XYZ file of C-alpha atoms in Angstrom:
183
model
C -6.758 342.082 109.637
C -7.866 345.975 108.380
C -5.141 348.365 108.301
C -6.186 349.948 111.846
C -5.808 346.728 113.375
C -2.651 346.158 112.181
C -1.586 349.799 113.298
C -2.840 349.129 116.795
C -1.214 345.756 117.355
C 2.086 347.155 115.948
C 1.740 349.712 118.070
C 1.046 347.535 121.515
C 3.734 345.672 119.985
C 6.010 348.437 120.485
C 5.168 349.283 124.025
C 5.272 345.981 125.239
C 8.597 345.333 124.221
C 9.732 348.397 124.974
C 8.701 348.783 128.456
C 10.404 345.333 128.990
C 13.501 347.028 127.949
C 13.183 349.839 129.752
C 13.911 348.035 133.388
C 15.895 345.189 134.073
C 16.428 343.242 137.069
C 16.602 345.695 140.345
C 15.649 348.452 138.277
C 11.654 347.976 138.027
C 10.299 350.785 140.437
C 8.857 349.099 143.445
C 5.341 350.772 144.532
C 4.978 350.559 148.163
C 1.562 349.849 150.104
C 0.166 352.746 152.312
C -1.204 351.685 155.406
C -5.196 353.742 155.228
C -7.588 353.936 157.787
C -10.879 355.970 158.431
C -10.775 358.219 160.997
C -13.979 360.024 160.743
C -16.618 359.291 162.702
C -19.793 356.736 161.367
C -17.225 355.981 158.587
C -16.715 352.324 159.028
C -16.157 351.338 155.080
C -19.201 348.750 155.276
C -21.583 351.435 154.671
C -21.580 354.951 153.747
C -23.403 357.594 156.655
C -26.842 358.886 157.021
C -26.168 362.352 155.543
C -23.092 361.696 153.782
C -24.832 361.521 150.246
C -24.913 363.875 147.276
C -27.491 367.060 147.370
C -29.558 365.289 144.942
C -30.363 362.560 147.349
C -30.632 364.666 150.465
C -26.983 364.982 152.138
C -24.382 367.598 151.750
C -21.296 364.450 151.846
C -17.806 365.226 152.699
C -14.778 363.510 152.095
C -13.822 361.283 155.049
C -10.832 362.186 157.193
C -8.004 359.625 155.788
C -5.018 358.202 158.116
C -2.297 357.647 155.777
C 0.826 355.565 157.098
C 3.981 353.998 155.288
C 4.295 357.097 153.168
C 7.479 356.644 151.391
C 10.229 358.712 151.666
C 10.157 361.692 148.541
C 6.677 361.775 148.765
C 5.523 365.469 147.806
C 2.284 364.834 147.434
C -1.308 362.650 148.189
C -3.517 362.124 145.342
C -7.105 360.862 146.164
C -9.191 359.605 144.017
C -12.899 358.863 144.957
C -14.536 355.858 142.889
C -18.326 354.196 142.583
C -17.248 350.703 141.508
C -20.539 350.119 140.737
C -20.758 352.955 137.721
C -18.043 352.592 134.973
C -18.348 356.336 134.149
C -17.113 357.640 137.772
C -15.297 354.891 138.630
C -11.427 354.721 138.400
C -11.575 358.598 140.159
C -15.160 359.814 138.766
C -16.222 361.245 141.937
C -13.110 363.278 142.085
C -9.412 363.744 142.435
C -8.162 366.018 144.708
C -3.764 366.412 145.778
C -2.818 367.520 149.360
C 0.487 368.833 149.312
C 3.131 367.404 152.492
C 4.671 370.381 154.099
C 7.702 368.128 155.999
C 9.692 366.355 154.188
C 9.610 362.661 154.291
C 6.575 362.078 156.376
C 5.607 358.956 157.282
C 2.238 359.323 158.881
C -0.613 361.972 158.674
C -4.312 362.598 158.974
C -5.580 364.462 155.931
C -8.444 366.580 156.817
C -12.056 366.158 155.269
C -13.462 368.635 152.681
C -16.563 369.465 151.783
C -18.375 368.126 148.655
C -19.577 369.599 145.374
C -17.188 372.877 145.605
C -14.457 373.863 144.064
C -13.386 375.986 146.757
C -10.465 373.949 148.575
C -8.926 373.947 151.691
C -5.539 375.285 152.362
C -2.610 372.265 150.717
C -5.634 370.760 148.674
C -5.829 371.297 145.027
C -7.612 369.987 142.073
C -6.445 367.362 139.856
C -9.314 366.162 138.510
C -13.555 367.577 138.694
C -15.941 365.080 139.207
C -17.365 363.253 136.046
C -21.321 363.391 137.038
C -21.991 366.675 135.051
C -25.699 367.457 135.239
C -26.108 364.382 137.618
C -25.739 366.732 140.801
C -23.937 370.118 141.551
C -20.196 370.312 139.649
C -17.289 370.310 142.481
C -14.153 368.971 143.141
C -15.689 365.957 144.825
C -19.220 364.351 144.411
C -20.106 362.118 147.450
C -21.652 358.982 146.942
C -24.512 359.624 144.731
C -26.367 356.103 143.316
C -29.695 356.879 145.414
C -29.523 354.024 147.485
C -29.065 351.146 145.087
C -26.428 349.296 146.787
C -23.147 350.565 144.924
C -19.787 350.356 146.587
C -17.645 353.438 147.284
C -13.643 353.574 147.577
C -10.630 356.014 147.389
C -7.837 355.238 146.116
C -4.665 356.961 147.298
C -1.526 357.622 145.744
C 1.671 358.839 147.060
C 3.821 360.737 144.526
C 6.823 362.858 144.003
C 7.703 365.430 140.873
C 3.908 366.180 140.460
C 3.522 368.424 137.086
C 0.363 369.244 135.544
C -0.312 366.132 133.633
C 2.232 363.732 134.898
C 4.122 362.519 138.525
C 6.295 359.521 139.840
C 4.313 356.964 141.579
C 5.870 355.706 144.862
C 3.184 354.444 146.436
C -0.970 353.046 146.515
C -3.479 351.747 148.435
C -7.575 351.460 148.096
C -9.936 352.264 150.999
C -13.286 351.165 150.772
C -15.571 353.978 151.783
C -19.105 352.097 152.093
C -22.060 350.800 150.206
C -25.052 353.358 149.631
């Protein structure tokens, strides 16, 4: 074993057993399941729209309007983040992540609107958490739709409800993935 491997399993070591001390019995933070439906029309998670592509393969994509139920109470704010599971580089939130802020307190249910792709120029209670990765693949922007050219690869958001959102860091309180669609 070299000395950086030693380092590194020390170091896992360390986390391991100290996240196992960090919560005990009720303790452990529970992580509730939204409820997450498309509500946009020709959205139907099996396959993505005609015209709902990046520019480089002939759409102008938008995000698709998102019902989001079984929000849990303290939840400030919505965190999408828009995946090609099919392409390790933008998957996990490559295409995007992008925060709309609740305005009511402890809401259980809402539609969050659809915004437009590859700009950085947000709606009203949207905000940027993280750009697209697929610099130099198509135009920068908050949000790069689905962008594969056809070749079959599978789409999905992820949403997360949070609370204390800071710049780099928040309290999960809920998740859920939507498939989007195969183009």
């Amino acid at each position: 074993m070299n000395k950086f491997t030693a380092t590194a399993t020390a170091i896992l070591t360390l986390c391991i057993s100290g996240s196992a001390l960090a919560y005990t019995g009720s303790e452990v933070p529970k992580i509730a399941a939204l409820t997450l439906t498309l509500s946009d029309p020709g959205w139907d998670g099996k396959k993505v729209p005609e015209g709902q592509q990046c520019l480089k393969f002939g759409g102008s994509g938008r995000t698709p309007r998102i019902e989001v139920r079984d929000i849990p109470k303290g939840t400030d704010v919505l965190i999408f983040e828009y995946s090609d599971h099919n392409y390790r580089p933008n998957d996990h939130g490559g295409h995007g992540k992008i925060g709309y802020t609740l305005t009511e307190a402890n809401t259980y249910s809402i539609t969050v609107p659809s915004i437009e792709g590859h700009t950085f120029e947000l709606p009203e209670g949207f905000f940027l958490v993280e750009k697209h990765r697929g610099k130099g693949w198509d135009k920068e922007g908050a949000y790069m739709p689905p962008c594969s050219g056809g070749n079959g690869h599978n789409y999905y958001v992820t949403v997360k409800a949070v609370s204390d959102m800071e710049k780099t860091s928040y309290r999960l309180l809920g998740e859920s993935r939507l498939e989007m669609g195969i183009f």
